[in-house]
PDB file of C-alpha atoms in Angstrom:
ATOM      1  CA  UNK A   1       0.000   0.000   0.000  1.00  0.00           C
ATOM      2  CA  UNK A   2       1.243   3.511  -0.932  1.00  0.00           C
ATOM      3  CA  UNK A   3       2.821   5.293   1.914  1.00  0.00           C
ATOM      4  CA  UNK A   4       1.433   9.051   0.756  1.00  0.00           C
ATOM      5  CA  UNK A   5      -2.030   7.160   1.481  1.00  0.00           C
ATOM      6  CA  UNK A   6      -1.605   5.487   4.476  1.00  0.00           C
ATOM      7  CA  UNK A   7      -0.402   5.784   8.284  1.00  0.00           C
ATOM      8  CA  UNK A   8       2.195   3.391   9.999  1.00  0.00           C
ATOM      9  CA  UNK A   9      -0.377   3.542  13.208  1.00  0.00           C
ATOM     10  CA  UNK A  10      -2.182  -0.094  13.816  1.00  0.00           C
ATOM     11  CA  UNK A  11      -5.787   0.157  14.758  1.00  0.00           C
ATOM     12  CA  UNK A  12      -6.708  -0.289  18.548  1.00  0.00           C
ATOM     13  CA  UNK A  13      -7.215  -3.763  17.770  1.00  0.00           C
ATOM     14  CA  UNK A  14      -3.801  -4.284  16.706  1.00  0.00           C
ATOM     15  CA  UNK A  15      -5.077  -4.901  13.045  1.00  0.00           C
ATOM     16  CA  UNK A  16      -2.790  -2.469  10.978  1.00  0.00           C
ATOM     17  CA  UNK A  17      -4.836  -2.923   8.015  1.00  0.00           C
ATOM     18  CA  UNK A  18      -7.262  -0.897  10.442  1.00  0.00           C
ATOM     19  CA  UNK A  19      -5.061   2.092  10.316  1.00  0.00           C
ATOM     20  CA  UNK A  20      -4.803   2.359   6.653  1.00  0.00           C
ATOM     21  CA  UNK A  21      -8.737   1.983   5.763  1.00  0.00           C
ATOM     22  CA  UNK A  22      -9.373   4.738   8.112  1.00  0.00           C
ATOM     23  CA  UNK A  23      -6.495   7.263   6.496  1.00  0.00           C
ATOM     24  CA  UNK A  24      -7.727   6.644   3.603  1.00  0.00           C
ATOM     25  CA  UNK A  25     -11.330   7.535   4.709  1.00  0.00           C
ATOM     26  CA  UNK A  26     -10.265  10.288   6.106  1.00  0.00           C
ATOM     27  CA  UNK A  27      -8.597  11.429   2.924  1.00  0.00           C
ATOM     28  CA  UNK A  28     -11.158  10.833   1.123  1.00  0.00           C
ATOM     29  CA  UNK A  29     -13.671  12.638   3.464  1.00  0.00           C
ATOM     30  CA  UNK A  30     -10.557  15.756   3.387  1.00  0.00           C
ATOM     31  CA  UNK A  31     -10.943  15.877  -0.280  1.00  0.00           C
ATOM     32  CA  UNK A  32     -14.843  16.110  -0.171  1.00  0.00           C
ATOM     33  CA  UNK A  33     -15.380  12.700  -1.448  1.00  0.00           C
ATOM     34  CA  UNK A  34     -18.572  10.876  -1.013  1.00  0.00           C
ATOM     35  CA  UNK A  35     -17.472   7.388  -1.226  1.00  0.00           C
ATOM     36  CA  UNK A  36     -20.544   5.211  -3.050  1.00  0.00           C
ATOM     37  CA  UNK A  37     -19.143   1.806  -3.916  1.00  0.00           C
ATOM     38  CA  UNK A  38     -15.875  -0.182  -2.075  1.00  0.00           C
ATOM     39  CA  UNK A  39     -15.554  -3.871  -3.962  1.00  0.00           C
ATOM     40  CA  UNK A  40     -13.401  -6.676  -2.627  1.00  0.00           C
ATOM     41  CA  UNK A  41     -11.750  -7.799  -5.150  1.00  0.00           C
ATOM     42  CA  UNK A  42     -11.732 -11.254  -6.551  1.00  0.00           C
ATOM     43  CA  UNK A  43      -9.413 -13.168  -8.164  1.00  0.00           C
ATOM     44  CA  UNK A  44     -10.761 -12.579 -11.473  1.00  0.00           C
ATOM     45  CA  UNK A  45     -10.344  -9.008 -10.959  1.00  0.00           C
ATOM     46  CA  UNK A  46      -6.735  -9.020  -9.298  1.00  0.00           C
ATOM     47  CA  UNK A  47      -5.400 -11.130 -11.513  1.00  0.00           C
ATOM     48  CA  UNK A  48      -3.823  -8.300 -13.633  1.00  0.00           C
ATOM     49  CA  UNK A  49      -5.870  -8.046 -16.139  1.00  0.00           C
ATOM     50  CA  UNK A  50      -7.320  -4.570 -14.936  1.00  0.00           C
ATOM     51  CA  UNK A  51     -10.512  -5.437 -15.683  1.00  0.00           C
ATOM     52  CA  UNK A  52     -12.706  -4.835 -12.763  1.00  0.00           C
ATOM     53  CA  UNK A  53     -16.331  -6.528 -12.578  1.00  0.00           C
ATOM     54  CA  UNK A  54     -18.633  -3.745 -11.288  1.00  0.00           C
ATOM     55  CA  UNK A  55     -22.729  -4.907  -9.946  1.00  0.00           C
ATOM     56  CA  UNK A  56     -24.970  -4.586 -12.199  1.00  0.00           C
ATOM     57  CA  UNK A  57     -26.872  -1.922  -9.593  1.00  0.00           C
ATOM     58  CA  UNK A  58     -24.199   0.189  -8.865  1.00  0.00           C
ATOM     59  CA  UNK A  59     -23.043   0.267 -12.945  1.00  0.00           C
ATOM     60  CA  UNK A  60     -26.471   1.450 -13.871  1.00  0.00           C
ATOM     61  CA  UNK A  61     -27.393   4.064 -10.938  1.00  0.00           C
ATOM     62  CA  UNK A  62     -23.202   5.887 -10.957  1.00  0.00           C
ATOM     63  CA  UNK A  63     -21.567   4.959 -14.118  1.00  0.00           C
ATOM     64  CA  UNK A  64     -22.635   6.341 -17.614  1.00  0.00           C
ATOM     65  CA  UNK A  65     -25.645   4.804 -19.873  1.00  0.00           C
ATOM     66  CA  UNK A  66     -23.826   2.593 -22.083  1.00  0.00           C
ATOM     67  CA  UNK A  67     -25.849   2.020 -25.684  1.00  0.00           C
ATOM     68  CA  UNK A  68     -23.054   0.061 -26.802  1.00  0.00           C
ATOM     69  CA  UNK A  69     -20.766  -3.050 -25.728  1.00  0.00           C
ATOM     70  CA  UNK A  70     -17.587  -1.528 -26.338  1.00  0.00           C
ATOM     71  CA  UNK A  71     -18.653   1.136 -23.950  1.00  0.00           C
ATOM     72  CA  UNK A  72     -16.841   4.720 -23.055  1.00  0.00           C
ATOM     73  CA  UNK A  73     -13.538   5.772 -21.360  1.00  0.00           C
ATOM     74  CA  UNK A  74     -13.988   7.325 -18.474  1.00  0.00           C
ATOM     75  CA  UNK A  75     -11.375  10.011 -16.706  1.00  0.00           C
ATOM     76  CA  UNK A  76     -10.622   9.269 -12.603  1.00  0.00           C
ATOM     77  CA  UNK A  77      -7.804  10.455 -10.171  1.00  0.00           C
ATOM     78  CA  UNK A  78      -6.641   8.576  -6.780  1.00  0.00           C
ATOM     79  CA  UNK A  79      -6.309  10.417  -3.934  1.00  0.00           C
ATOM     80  CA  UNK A  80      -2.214  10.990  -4.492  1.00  0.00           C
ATOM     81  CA  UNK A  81      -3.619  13.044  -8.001  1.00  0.00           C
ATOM     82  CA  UNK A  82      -2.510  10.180 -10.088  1.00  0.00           C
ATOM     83  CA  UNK A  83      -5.092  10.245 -13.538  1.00  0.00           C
ATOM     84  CA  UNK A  84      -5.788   7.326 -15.017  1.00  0.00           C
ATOM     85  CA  UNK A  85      -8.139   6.602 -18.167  1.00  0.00           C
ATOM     86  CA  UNK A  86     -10.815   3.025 -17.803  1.00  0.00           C
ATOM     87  CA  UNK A  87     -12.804   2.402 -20.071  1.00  0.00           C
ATOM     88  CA  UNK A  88     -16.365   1.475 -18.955  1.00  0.00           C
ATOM     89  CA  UNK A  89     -18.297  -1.522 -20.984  1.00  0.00           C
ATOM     90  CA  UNK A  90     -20.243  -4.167 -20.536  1.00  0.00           C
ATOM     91  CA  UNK A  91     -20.834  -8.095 -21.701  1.00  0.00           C
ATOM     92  CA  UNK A  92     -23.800 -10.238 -22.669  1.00  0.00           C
ATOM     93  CA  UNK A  93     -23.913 -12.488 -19.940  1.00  0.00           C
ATOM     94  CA  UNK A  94     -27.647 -14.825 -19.833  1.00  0.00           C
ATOM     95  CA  UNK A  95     -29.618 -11.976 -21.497  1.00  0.00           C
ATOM     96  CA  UNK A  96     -28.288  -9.484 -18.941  1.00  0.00           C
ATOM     97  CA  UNK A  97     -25.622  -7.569 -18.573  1.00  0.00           C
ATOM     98  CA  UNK A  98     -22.146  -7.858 -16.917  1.00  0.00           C
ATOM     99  CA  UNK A  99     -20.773  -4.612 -16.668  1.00  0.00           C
ATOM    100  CA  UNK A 100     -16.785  -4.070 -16.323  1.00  0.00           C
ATOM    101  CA  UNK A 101     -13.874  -1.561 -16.057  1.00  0.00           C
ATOM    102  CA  UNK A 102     -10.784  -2.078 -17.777  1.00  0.00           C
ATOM    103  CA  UNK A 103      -7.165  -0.663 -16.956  1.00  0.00           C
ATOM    104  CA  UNK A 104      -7.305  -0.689 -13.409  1.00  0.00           C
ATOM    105  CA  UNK A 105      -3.662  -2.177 -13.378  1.00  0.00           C
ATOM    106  CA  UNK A 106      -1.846   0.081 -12.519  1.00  0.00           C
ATOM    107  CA  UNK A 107      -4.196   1.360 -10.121  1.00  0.00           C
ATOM    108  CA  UNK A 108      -3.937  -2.168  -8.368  1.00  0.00           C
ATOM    109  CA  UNK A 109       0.088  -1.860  -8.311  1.00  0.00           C
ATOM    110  CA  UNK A 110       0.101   1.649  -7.185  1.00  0.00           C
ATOM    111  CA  UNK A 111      -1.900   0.709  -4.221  1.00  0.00           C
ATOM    112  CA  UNK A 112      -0.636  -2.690  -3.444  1.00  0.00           C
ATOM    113  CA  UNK A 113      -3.812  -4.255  -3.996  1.00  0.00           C
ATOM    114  CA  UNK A 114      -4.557  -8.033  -3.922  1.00  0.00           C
ATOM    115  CA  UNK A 115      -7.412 -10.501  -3.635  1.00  0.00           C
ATOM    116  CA  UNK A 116      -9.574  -9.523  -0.895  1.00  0.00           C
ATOM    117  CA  UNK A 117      -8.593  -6.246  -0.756  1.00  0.00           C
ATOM    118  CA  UNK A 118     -10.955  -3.515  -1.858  1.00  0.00           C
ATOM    119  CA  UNK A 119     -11.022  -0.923  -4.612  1.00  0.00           C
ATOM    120  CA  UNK A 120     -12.889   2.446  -3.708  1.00  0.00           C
ATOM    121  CA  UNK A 121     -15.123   4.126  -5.961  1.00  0.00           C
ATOM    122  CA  UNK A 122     -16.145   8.209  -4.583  1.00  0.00           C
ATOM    123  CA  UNK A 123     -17.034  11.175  -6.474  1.00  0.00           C
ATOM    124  CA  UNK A 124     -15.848  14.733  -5.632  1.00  0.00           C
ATOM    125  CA  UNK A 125     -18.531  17.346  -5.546  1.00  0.00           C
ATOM    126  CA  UNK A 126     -17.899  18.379  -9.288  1.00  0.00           C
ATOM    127  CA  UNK A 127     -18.853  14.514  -9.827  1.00  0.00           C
ATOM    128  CA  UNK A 128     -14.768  13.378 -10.891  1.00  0.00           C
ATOM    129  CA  UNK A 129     -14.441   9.770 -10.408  1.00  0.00           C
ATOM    130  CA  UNK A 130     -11.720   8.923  -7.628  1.00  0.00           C
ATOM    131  CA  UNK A 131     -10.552   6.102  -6.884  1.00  0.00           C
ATOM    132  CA  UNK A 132      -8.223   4.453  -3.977  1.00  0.00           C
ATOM    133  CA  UNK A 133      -7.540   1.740  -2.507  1.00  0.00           C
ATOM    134  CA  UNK A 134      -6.908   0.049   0.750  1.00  0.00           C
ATOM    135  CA  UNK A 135      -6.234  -3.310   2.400  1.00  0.00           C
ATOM    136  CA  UNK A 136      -8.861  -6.112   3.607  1.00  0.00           C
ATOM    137  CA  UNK A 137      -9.508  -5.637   7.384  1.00  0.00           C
ATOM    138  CA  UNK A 138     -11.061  -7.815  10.191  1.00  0.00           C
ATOM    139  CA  UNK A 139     -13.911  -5.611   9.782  1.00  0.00           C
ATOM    140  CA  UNK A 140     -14.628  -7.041   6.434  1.00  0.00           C
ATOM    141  CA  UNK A 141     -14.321 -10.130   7.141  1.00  0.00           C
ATOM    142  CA  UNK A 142     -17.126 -10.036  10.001  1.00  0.00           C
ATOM    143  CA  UNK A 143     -19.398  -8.415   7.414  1.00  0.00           C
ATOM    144  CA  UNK A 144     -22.329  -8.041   6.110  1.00  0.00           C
ATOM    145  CA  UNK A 145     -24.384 -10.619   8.426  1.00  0.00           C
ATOM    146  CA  UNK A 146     -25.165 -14.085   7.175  1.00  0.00           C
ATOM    147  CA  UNK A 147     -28.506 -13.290   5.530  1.00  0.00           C
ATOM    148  CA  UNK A 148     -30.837 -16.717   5.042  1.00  0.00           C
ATOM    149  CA  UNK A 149     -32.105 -17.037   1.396  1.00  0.00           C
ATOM    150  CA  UNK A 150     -35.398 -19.358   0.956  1.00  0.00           C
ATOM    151  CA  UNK A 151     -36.340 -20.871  -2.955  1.00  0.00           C
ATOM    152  CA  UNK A 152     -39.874 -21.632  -2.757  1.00  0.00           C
ATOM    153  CA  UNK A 153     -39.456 -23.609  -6.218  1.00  0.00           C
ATOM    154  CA  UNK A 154     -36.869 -25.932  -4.176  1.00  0.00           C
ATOM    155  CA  UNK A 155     -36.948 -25.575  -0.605  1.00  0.00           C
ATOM    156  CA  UNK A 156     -33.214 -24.770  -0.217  1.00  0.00           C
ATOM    157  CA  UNK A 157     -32.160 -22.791   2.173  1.00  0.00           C
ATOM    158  CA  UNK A 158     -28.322 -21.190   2.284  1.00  0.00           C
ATOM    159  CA  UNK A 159     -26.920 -18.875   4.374  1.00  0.00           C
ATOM    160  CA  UNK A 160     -24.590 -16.375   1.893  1.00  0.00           C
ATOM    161  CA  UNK A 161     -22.031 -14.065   2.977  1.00  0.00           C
ATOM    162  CA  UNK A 162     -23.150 -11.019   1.117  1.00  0.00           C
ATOM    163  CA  UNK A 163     -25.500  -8.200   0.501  1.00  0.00           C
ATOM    164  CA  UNK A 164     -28.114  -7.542  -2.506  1.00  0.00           C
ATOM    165  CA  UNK A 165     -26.234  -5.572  -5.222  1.00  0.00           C
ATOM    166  CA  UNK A 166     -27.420  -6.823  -8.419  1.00  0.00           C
ATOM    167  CA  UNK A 167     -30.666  -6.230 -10.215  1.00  0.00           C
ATOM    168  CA  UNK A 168     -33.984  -6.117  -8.309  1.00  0.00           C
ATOM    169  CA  UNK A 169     -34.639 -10.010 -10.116  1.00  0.00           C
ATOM    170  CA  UNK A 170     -31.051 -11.325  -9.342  1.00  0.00           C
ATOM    171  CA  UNK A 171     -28.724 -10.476  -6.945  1.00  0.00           C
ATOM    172  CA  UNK A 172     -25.235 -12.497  -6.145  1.00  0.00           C
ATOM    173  CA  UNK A 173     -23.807 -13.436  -2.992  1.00  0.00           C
ATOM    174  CA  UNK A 174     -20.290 -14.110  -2.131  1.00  0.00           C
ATOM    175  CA  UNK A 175     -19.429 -17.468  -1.661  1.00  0.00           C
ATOM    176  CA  UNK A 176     -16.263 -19.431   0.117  1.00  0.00           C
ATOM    177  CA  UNK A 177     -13.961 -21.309  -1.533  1.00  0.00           C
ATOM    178  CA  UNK A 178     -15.217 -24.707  -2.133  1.00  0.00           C
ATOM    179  CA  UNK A 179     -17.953 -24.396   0.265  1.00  0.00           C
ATOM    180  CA  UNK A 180     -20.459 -27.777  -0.247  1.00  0.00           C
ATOM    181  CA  UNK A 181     -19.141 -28.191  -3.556  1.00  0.00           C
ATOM    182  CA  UNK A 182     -15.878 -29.735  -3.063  1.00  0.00           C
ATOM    183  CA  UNK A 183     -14.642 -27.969  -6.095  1.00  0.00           C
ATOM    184  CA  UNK A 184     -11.789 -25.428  -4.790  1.00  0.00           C
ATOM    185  CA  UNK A 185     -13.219 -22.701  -6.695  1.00  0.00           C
ATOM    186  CA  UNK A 186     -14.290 -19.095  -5.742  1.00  0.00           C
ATOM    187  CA  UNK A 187     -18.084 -19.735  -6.296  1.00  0.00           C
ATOM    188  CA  UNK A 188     -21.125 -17.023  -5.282  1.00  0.00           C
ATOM    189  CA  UNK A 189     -24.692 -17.887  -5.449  1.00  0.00           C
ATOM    190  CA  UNK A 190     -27.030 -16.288  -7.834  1.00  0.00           C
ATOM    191  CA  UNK A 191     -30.535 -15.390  -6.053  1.00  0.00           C
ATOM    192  CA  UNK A 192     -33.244 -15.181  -9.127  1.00  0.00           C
ATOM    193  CA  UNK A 193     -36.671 -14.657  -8.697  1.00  0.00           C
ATOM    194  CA  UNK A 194     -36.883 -16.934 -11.980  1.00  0.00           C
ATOM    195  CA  UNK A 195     -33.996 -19.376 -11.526  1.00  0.00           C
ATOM    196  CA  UNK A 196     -34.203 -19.927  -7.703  1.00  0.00           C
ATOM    197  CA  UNK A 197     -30.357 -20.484  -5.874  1.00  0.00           C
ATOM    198  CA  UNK A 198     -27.711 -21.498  -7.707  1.00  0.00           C
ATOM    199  CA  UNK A 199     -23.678 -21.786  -7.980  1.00  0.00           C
ATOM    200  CA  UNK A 200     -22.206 -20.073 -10.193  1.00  0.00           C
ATOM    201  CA  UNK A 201     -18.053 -19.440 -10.986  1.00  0.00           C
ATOM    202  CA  UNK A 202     -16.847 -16.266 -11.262  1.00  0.00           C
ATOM    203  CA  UNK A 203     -16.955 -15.365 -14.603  1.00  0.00           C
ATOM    204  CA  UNK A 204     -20.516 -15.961 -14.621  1.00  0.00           C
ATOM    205  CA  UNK A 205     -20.896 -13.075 -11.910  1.00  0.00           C
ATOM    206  CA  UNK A 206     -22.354  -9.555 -11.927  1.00  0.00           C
ATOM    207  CA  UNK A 207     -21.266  -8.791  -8.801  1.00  0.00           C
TER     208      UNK A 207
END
């Protein structure tokens, strides 16, 4: 993590990763930020690529209208005044779409980031895009609340690590590694209000 972002304080709990989410709150907050999406990132995102998979939700309500596929570039700045250029598209994913940003790579190296830590996404009050980083803290990993998910076409009933950030007919949940599949992979569930709970890898995800 960049040193001009963060502090060399640990948190009260001893959790140094703590220390560095809040200085980087706190510059964002200086700045006059108003911080509307943080996403852990998955492998698929931090696997240097740059390409970022960004909720359906989120895409549609602070991101431009995209008419076309191939999408738009779109101008940001980190908090250090680095600029970068992504470029904002999406992909035809089940008759819905899977919206992305691409060139966040050297964003990623600049701030250090890996899987599981978590990309910020805040406007400034003249609506510029900025964007920082910071690293995965204990207080991430206790949240969101297990939230119970009921299929009345099946019965099942999981409880998935995650919070409803997709469309208001599907929404994807988080999932741990392998978890009753015995498969090893990163997996989330997808919560449809036409095709019940179900698996689904990564690539397959909105979220």
């Amino acid at each position: 993590m960049d040193p001009g972002c963060v502090g060399n304080v640990m948190g009260s709990d001893g959790d140094p990763g703590e220390s560095q989410a809040l200085n980087v709150a706190r510059t964002l907050e200086g700045m006059g930020c108003t911080v509307f999406y943080e996403k852990p990132l998955t492998t698929s995102d931090a696997n240097g690529s740059g390409r970022v998979v960004i909720p359906k939700a989120v895409a549609e309500q602070y991101f431009p209208h995209l008419d076309d596929q191939a999408g738009v570039p779109i101008e940001a700045a980190d908090t250090l005044g680095n600029a970068y250029t992504f470029r904002f598209r999406f992909w035809i994913n089940n008759q819905s779409r899977m919206y992305l940003l691409e060139g966040a790579s050297e964003m990623h190296q600049r701030y250090d980031l890996k899987v599981g830590d978590v990309m910020i996404f805040a406007h400034m009050p003249d609506s510029t895009l900025i964007v920082a980083g910071r690293p995965m803290t204990e207080a991430d990993i206790r949240k969101p609340p297990l939230r119970r998910v009921n299929n009345p076409q099946s019965g099942v009933k999981r409880d998935l690590v995650g919070q409803w950030t997709a469309s208001s007919d599907c929404a994807l949940f988080p999932w741990k590694k392998g978890s009753d599949t015995g498969t090893g992979q990163d997996m989330h569930w997808a919560v449809s209000r036409t095709c019940g709970v179900a698996p689904v890898c990564p690539s397959a995800c909105i979220t």
